Coordinates of C-alpha atoms in Angstrom, one line a residue:
M10 CA 59.5 -1.1 -70.8
E11 CA 60.4 -4.8 -70.5
V12 CA 63.2 -5.5 -73.0
L13 CA 63.3 -9.3 -72.6
R14 CA 60.6 -11.0 -74.7
V15 CA 60.6 -14.8 -74.7
Q16 CA 59.7 -14.8 -78.5
S17 CA 63.0 -12.9 -79.1
V18 CA 65.0 -15.3 -76.8
A19 CA 63.5 -18.3 -78.6
A20 CA 64.5 -16.9 -82.0
Q21 CA 68.1 -16.6 -80.8
S22 CA 68.2 -20.0 -79.0
K23 CA 68.4 -22.3 -81.9
D24 CA 71.2 -24.4 -80.5
A25 CA 70.6 -26.4 -77.3
S26 CA 71.3 -23.7 -74.8
I27 CA 68.9 -21.2 -73.2
P28 CA 69.5 -18.5 -70.6
A29 CA 69.8 -19.8 -67.0
M30 CA 66.9 -17.6 -65.9
F31 CA 64.5 -20.0 -67.6
V32 CA 66.0 -23.3 -66.2
R33 CA 63.9 -24.7 -63.4
S34 CA 65.2 -26.5 -60.4
E35 CA 65.1 -30.3 -60.6
T36 CA 62.0 -30.4 -58.3
E37 CA 60.1 -28.4 -61.0
Q38 CA 61.6 -29.6 -64.3
P39 CA 58.9 -31.2 -66.4
G40 CA 61.4 -33.7 -67.8
I41 CA 61.8 -35.1 -64.2
T42 CA 58.4 -34.4 -62.6
T43 CA 55.9 -35.4 -65.3
V44 CA 54.4 -38.9 -65.2
R45 CA 55.3 -40.1 -68.7
G46 CA 53.0 -42.2 -70.9
V47 CA 49.8 -41.4 -69.1
E48 CA 47.4 -38.7 -70.2
L49 CA 45.1 -37.5 -67.5
E50 CA 41.5 -38.0 -68.7
V51 CA 39.8 -35.2 -66.9
P52 CA 36.0 -35.4 -67.2
I53 CA 34.6 -34.5 -70.6
I54 CA 31.0 -33.1 -70.4
D55 CA 28.6 -32.8 -73.3
L56 CA 27.0 -29.4 -72.5
N57 CA 24.2 -30.0 -74.9
G58 CA 23.3 -33.5 -73.6
T59 CA 19.6 -34.3 -73.6
D60 CA 19.6 -35.4 -69.9
E61 CA 19.9 -32.0 -68.2
V62 CA 20.0 -33.5 -64.7
K63 CA 23.0 -35.7 -65.8
V64 CA 24.8 -32.7 -67.3
L65 CA 24.3 -30.7 -64.1
S66 CA 25.5 -33.5 -61.9
E67 CA 28.6 -34.1 -64.0
I68 CA 29.5 -30.4 -63.8
V69 CA 29.0 -30.4 -60.0
E70 CA 31.0 -33.6 -59.5
A71 CA 33.9 -32.4 -61.7
S72 CA 34.0 -29.1 -59.9
K73 CA 34.2 -30.9 -56.5
E74 CA 36.5 -33.8 -57.4
W75 CA 38.7 -32.4 -60.1
G76 CA 38.6 -28.6 -60.2
M77 CA 38.7 -28.9 -64.0
F78 CA 36.8 -30.5 -66.9
Q79 CA 36.4 -30.2 -70.6
V80 CA 33.1 -29.3 -72.3
V81 CA 32.1 -30.3 -75.8
N82 CA 28.9 -29.3 -77.8
H83 CA 29.2 -26.0 -76.1
E84 CA 27.5 -24.2 -79.0
I85 CA 30.4 -21.9 -79.8
P86 CA 30.7 -22.4 -83.5
S87 CA 34.1 -24.0 -84.5
E88 CA 34.6 -21.2 -87.1
V89 CA 34.3 -18.5 -84.3
I90 CA 37.0 -20.3 -82.3
A91 CA 39.2 -20.7 -85.5
K92 CA 38.9 -17.0 -86.1
L93 CA 39.8 -16.2 -82.5
Q94 CA 42.9 -18.4 -82.8
A95 CA 43.9 -16.9 -86.2
V96 CA 43.8 -13.3 -85.2
G97 CA 45.7 -14.0 -82.0
K98 CA 48.4 -15.9 -83.8
E99 CA 48.6 -13.1 -86.4
F100 CA 49.2 -10.5 -83.6
F101 CA 52.1 -12.5 -82.2
E102 CA 53.7 -12.8 -85.6
L103 CA 53.8 -9.0 -86.0
P104 CA 57.2 -7.3 -85.8
Q105 CA 58.3 -6.7 -82.2
E106 CA 57.9 -3.0 -82.3
E107 CA 54.2 -3.3 -83.4
K108 CA 53.5 -5.5 -80.5
E109 CA 55.2 -3.2 -78.0
V110 CA 52.6 -0.5 -78.9
Y111 CA 50.3 -2.5 -76.7
G112 CA 52.8 -3.0 -73.9
K113 CA 51.7 -3.0 -70.2
I114 CA 51.8 0.5 -68.6
E115 CA 54.8 0.7 -66.3
G116 CA 53.7 1.1 -62.6
S117 CA 50.0 0.2 -63.4
D118 CA 48.1 -2.3 -61.2
S119 CA 46.3 -3.5 -64.3
L120 CA 47.3 -6.8 -65.9
E121 CA 46.1 -5.5 -69.3
G122 CA 48.5 -5.2 -72.2
Y123 CA 51.3 -7.1 -73.9
G124 CA 54.1 -8.4 -71.7
T125 CA 56.1 -11.2 -70.3
K126 CA 56.3 -11.0 -66.5
L127 CA 53.0 -11.5 -64.7
Q128 CA 53.7 -12.1 -61.0
K129 CA 56.6 -12.0 -58.6
E130 CA 59.1 -14.6 -59.8
V131 CA 60.4 -17.2 -57.4
N132 CA 64.2 -17.4 -57.4
G133 CA 64.2 -15.0 -60.4
K134 CA 63.0 -17.9 -62.7
K135 CA 61.1 -16.8 -65.8
G136 CA 58.3 -18.6 -67.6
W137 CA 58.8 -19.5 -71.3
V138 CA 55.8 -17.4 -72.5
D139 CA 54.7 -13.9 -73.7
H140 CA 51.1 -12.8 -73.3
L141 CA 48.5 -10.3 -74.1
F142 CA 45.7 -9.4 -71.6
H143 CA 42.6 -7.3 -72.2
I144 CA 39.1 -7.2 -70.9
I145 CA 36.3 -8.3 -73.3
W146 CA 33.3 -7.8 -71.1
P147 CA 31.5 -5.8 -69.6
T148 CA 31.6 -3.0 -72.2
S149 CA 32.0 -0.3 -69.4
S150 CA 35.3 -2.0 -68.3
I151 CA 36.9 -2.4 -71.8
N152 CA 40.0 -0.3 -72.6
Y153 CA 40.5 -0.6 -76.4
R154 CA 44.0 0.8 -76.0
F155 CA 45.0 -2.8 -75.4
W156 CA 43.1 -4.4 -78.4
P157 CA 45.3 -4.9 -81.4
K158 CA 44.3 -2.9 -84.5
N159 CA 46.2 -5.3 -86.6
P160 CA 44.8 -7.7 -87.8
A161 CA 41.9 -5.4 -88.8
S162 CA 39.3 -8.0 -87.8
Y163 CA 40.7 -8.5 -84.3
R164 CA 38.0 -6.5 -82.5
E165 CA 35.1 -8.0 -84.4
V166 CA 36.3 -11.5 -83.9
N167 CA 36.9 -11.1 -80.1
E168 CA 33.5 -9.4 -79.6
E169 CA 31.7 -12.3 -81.4
Y170 CA 33.6 -14.9 -79.4
G171 CA 32.8 -13.0 -76.1
K172 CA 29.1 -13.1 -76.9
Y173 CA 29.0 -16.9 -77.3
L174 CA 31.3 -17.3 -74.3
R175 CA 28.9 -15.6 -71.9
S176 CA 26.2 -18.1 -72.5
V177 CA 28.6 -20.9 -71.7
A178 CA 29.6 -19.1 -68.5
D179 CA 25.9 -18.6 -67.6
K180 CA 25.2 -22.3 -68.0
L181 CA 28.2 -23.2 -65.8
F182 CA 27.2 -20.7 -63.0
K183 CA 23.6 -22.0 -63.0
S184 CA 24.7 -25.6 -62.7
M185 CA 27.2 -24.9 -60.0
S186 CA 24.6 -22.8 -58.1
I187 CA 22.1 -25.6 -58.1
G188 CA 24.8 -28.0 -57.1
L189 CA 25.4 -26.0 -53.9
G190 CA 21.7 -26.1 -53.0
L191 CA 21.2 -22.5 -54.1
E192 CA 18.7 -21.0 -56.6
E193 CA 20.1 -21.1 -60.1
N194 CA 20.9 -17.3 -60.2
E195 CA 22.2 -16.9 -56.7
L196 CA 25.9 -17.9 -57.3
K197 CA 26.2 -15.5 -60.3
E198 CA 24.6 -12.7 -58.3
A199 CA 27.0 -13.2 -55.4
A200 CA 29.9 -13.2 -57.9
G201 CA 28.9 -9.8 -59.3
G202 CA 26.2 -10.6 -61.9
D203 CA 26.6 -9.1 -65.3
D204 CA 29.4 -6.8 -64.0
M205 CA 31.8 -9.7 -63.7
I206 CA 35.0 -9.0 -65.6
H207 CA 35.8 -11.3 -68.6
L208 CA 39.6 -11.0 -68.9
L209 CA 41.1 -12.6 -72.0
K210 CA 44.7 -13.7 -72.0
I211 CA 46.5 -15.0 -75.0
N212 CA 49.5 -17.1 -74.1
Y213 CA 52.3 -17.5 -76.7
Y214 CA 54.8 -20.3 -75.9
P215 CA 57.5 -20.3 -78.7
P216 CA 59.4 -23.5 -79.4
C217 CA 62.2 -24.2 -76.9
P218 CA 65.3 -26.2 -77.5
C219 CA 65.2 -27.6 -73.9
P220 CA 61.6 -28.2 -73.1
D221 CA 62.3 -30.6 -70.3
L222 CA 64.1 -27.9 -68.3
V223 CA 61.5 -25.0 -68.5
L224 CA 57.9 -24.3 -67.7
G225 CA 55.6 -22.0 -69.8
V226 CA 53.7 -21.0 -66.6
P227 CA 54.7 -22.4 -63.2
P228 CA 52.3 -24.3 -60.9
H229 CA 49.3 -22.1 -59.9
T230 CA 45.6 -21.9 -59.3
D231 CA 43.7 -19.2 -61.2
M232 CA 42.4 -16.2 -59.2
S233 CA 39.1 -16.2 -61.1
F234 CA 35.7 -17.7 -60.3
V235 CA 35.9 -19.8 -63.5
T236 CA 38.4 -19.9 -66.4
I237 CA 37.2 -20.9 -69.9
L238 CA 40.2 -21.8 -72.1
V239 CA 40.7 -22.5 -75.8
P240 CA 44.0 -24.4 -76.4
N241 CA 45.7 -25.0 -79.8
E242 CA 46.5 -28.6 -80.6
V243 CA 50.1 -28.5 -79.1
Q244 CA 50.2 -30.5 -75.9
G245 CA 51.2 -28.4 -72.8
L246 CA 48.5 -28.2 -70.1
Q247 CA 49.4 -30.3 -67.0
A248 CA 47.4 -30.9 -63.8
F249 CA 48.5 -32.0 -60.4
R250 CA 46.6 -35.1 -59.3
D251 CA 47.3 -37.5 -56.5
G252 CA 50.8 -36.0 -55.8
H253 CA 52.0 -36.1 -59.5
W254 CA 52.0 -34.0 -62.6
Y255 CA 50.2 -35.4 -65.7
D256 CA 49.6 -34.1 -69.2
V257 CA 45.9 -33.3 -69.7
K258 CA 44.5 -35.0 -72.8
Y259 CA 43.8 -32.6 -75.6
V260 CA 40.3 -32.9 -76.9
P261 CA 39.6 -31.3 -80.3
N262 CA 36.9 -28.5 -80.2
A263 CA 36.6 -28.8 -76.4
L264 CA 36.8 -25.8 -74.0
V265 CA 38.9 -26.4 -70.9
I266 CA 37.2 -25.2 -67.7
H267 CA 39.2 -24.4 -64.5
I268 CA 37.6 -23.7 -61.1
G269 CA 39.5 -20.7 -59.7
D270 CA 40.2 -19.4 -56.2
Q271 CA 37.1 -17.1 -56.0
M272 CA 34.8 -20.0 -56.7
E273 CA 36.5 -22.2 -54.1
I274 CA 36.1 -19.3 -51.6
L275 CA 32.4 -18.5 -52.6
S276 CA 31.5 -22.2 -52.3
N277 CA 33.3 -22.4 -48.9
G278 CA 35.6 -25.1 -50.2
K279 CA 32.9 -27.3 -51.9
Y280 CA 34.4 -26.6 -55.3
K281 CA 38.2 -26.9 -55.7
A282 CA 40.5 -24.6 -57.6
V283 CA 42.8 -26.8 -59.8
L284 CA 46.6 -26.7 -59.5
H285 CA 48.0 -26.6 -63.0
R286 CA 51.0 -25.6 -65.0
T287 CA 52.1 -25.5 -68.7
T288 CA 55.0 -27.1 -70.5
V289 CA 56.4 -26.1 -73.9
N290 CA 57.4 -27.9 -77.1
K291 CA 60.7 -28.3 -78.9
E292 CA 59.4 -27.9 -82.4
E293 CA 56.0 -26.2 -82.3
T294 CA 54.5 -23.0 -80.9
R295 CA 51.8 -23.6 -78.3
M296 CA 49.1 -21.0 -77.8
S297 CA 46.1 -20.8 -75.5
W298 CA 43.2 -18.3 -75.0
P299 CA 41.9 -18.4 -71.4
V300 CA 39.1 -16.0 -70.3
F301 CA 39.2 -15.4 -66.6
I302 CA 35.7 -14.6 -65.2
E303 CA 36.4 -12.6 -62.1
P304 CA 34.8 -9.9 -59.9
Q305 CA 35.3 -6.2 -60.2
G306 CA 38.2 -5.0 -58.0
D307 CA 36.0 -3.5 -55.3
H308 CA 33.7 -6.5 -55.2
E309 CA 34.0 -8.4 -51.9
V310 CA 34.2 -12.2 -52.1
G311 CA 33.8 -14.6 -49.2
P312 CA 31.9 -17.8 -48.5
H313 CA 28.2 -17.5 -49.6
S314 CA 26.0 -16.6 -46.5
K315 CA 23.7 -19.6 -47.2
L316 CA 26.6 -22.0 -47.1
V317 CA 27.9 -21.2 -43.7
N318 CA 26.4 -21.8 -40.2
Q319 CA 27.5 -22.9 -36.8
D320 CA 28.3 -26.4 -38.0
N321 CA 30.0 -25.2 -41.2
P322 CA 31.9 -22.0 -40.4
P323 CA 33.6 -20.0 -43.1
K324 CA 36.9 -21.5 -44.2
Y325 CA 38.1 -18.3 -46.0
K326 CA 38.3 -14.6 -45.3
T327 CA 36.0 -12.2 -47.0
K328 CA 38.0 -9.5 -48.9
K329 CA 37.9 -7.2 -51.9
Y330 CA 39.1 -9.0 -55.0
K331 CA 41.7 -6.3 -55.8
D332 CA 43.3 -7.0 -52.4
Y333 CA 43.2 -10.8 -53.0
A334 CA 44.8 -10.3 -56.4
Y335 CA 47.5 -8.1 -55.0
C336 CA 48.5 -10.6 -52.4
K337 CA 48.4 -13.5 -54.8
L338 CA 50.5 -11.8 -57.5
N339 CA 53.1 -10.6 -55.0
K340 CA 53.2 -14.0 -53.1
I341 CA 51.9 -12.5 -49.9
P342 CA 50.0 -14.9 -47.6
Q343 CA 46.2 -14.3 -47.7

């Protein structure tokens, strides 16, 4: 069992010192590497806009040029999102021993469970974050052993959110499919259809006395096809653009959409996975709720057959998702 939890470290780090394992090198410290005074205004797309052609072209453009965007009027009721946030926060405020009941299983390949370490750490540096992972869809892939029983409404709230989320994901996949010149359902089918895994992660970034020296999560692209993320109001998401790191503007009631590695591969590079990282706050707890929409482990992902030909050869290898994920998490070249 991992003994070090960032929440516990934070509770003991009330003065201005933190363990050296969290302090990033100068090339990574957000205090040095963030462009100050500028918020990156990534595209904001009204998913319920009356001009469907315009909405589609905005999604396609943002997926190609930015690899991320924010959607409003997504038809997930604000009270459903508020409940999701409330039960997640409640879980992380439980006594430590109650959270450890849901701890990751030692030696398992699965990401599911409560934990701190996610991937191989470069130079032994740790992120200032604890997390909980569990699958919320499809039903056949869910392991309720990792769903908190306290608060009592946790399961009901997450199932309701998942139901709304799937319709947002469907809309995104259809638009992106048409944007590649495919039929509206072809991209989703190639990605695994209704068997695609919806993996929820709750990130919990406690206050940090030295926020300019640490990162919540270091720079990365998501492994998923698409990530749909709910943030709380505490600033922390940063994106890499034109060689610099910028804060991404927080938009109330918006969902943040990231294009992930599998979508970049499937589109043969037309859509770009976004390089991003997270910072933390001195006074306030930041939380976020990404759902990674990804293939089943044995599903093979490579450039879509209709997007490659003699003039446009495949730019990526075709491989099983579980093999891709293993290499990525262990920092092994693909």
